Short mmCIF file of C-alpha atoms in Angstrom, two decimals:
data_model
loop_
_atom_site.label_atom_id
_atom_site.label_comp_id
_atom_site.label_asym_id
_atom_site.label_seq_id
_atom_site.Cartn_x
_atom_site.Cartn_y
_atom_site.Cartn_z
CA UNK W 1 13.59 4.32 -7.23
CA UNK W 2 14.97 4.90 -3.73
CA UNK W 3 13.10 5.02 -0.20
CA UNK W 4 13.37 9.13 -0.53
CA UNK W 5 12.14 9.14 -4.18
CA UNK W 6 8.88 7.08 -2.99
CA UNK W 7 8.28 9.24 -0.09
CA UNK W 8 7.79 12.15 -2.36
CA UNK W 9 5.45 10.52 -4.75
CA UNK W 10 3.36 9.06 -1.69
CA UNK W 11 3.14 12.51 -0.40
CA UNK W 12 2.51 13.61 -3.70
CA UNK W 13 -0.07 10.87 -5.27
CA UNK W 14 -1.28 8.58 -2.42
CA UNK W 15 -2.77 10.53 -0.42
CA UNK W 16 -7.26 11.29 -0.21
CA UNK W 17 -5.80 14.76 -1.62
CA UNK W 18 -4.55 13.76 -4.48
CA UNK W 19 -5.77 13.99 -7.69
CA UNK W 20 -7.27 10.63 -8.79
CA UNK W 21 -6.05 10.17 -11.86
CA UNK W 22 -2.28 11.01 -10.21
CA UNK W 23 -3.58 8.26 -7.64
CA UNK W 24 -4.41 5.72 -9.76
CA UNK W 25 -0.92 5.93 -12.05
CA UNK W 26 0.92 5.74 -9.10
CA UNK W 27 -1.09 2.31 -7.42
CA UNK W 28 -0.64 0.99 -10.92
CA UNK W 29 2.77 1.58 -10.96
CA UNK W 30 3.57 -0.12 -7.57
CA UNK W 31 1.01 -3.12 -8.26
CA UNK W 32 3.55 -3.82 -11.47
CA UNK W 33 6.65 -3.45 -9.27
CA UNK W 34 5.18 -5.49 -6.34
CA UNK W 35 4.41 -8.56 -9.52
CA UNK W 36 8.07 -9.53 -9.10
CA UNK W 37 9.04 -8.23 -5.57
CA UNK W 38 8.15 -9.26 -2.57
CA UNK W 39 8.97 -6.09 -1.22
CA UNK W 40 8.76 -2.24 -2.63
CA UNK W 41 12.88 -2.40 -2.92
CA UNK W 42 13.38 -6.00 -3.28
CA UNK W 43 13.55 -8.91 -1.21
CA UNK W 44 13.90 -7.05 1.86
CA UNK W 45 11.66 -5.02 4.41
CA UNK W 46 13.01 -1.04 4.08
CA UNK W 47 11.41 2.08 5.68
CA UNK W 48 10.02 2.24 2.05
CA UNK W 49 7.67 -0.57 2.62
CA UNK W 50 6.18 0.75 5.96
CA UNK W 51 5.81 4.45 4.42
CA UNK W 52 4.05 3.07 1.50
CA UNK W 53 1.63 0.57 4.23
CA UNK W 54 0.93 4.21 6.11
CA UNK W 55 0.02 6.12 3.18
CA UNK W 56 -2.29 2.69 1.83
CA UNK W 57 -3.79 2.75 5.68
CA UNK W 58 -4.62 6.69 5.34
CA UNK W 59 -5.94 6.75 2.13
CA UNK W 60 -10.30 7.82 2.77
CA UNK W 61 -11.67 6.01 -0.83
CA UNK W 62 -13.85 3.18 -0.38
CA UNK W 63 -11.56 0.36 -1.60
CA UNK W 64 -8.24 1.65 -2.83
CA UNK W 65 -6.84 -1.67 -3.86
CA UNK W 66 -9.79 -3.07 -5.45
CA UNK W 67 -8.23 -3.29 -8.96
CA UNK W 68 -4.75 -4.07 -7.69
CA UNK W 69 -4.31 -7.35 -6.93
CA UNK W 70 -0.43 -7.29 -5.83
CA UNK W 71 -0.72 -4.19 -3.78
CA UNK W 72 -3.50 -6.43 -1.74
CA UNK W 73 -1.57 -9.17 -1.55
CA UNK W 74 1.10 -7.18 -0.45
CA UNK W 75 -0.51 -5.77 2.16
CA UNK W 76 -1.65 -8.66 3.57
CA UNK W 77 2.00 -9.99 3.80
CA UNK W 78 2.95 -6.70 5.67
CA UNK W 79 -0.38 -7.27 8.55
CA UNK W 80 0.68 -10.47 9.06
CA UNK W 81 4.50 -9.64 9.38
CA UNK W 82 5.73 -9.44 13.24
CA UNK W 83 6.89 -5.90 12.68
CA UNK W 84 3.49 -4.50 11.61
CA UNK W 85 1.77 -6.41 14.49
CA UNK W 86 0.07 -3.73 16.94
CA UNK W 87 -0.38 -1.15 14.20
CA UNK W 88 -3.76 -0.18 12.57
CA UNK W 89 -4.03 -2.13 9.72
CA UNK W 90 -5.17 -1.76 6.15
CA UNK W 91 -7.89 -4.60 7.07
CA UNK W 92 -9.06 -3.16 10.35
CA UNK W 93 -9.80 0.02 9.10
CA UNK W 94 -11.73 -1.45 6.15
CA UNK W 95 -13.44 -3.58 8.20
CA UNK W 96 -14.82 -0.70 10.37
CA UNK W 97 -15.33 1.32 7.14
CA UNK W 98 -17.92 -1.91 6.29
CA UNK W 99 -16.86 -2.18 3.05
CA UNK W 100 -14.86 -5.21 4.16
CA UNK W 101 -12.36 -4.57 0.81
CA UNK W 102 -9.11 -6.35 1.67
CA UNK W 103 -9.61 -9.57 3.82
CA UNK W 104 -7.91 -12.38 4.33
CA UNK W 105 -8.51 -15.15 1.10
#
């Protein structure tokens, strides 16, 4: 799947609009992918990886990534990489949501 094939099923699936059945499929499916990746694509950081980190940061459910233990971990590679230093990240805004979800192990 390319970087404009993911775009259109984040806008379609990951989003607090979407349907959460569509939701779920869709975190499953990347939570598989991201088992043998480090990164959405591959081995490299792509505009695919920071689109998919956005949609993850805007999604309004308590803990999105409870059951999906790659997509956390991936995350937490992506707030501690330099290029996502500065942005809002996935563990800030859970932390002010007080669930305290994702945070560091």
């Amino acid at each position: 799947m390319d970087i404009d094939a993911r775009r259109e099923l984040l806008d379609r699936d990951v989003t607090s609009t979407a349907r959460p059945e569509a939701r779920a499929t869709t975190l499953d499916l990347m939570d598989h992918q991201l088992a043998t990746r480090t990164y959405v694509l591959g081995e490299e950081l792509t505009a695919a990886d920071v689109d998919i980190w956005v949609a993850l940061t805007h999604l309004d459910t308590a803990d999105p990534l409870s059951r999906h233990t790659h997509l956390r971990a991936y995350v937490r590679r992506l707030d501690e990489h330099p290029a996502f230093h500065g942005a809002r990240s996935l563990r800030a805004w859970h932390d002010r949501s007080g669930t305290g979800a994702i945070r560091p192990d």
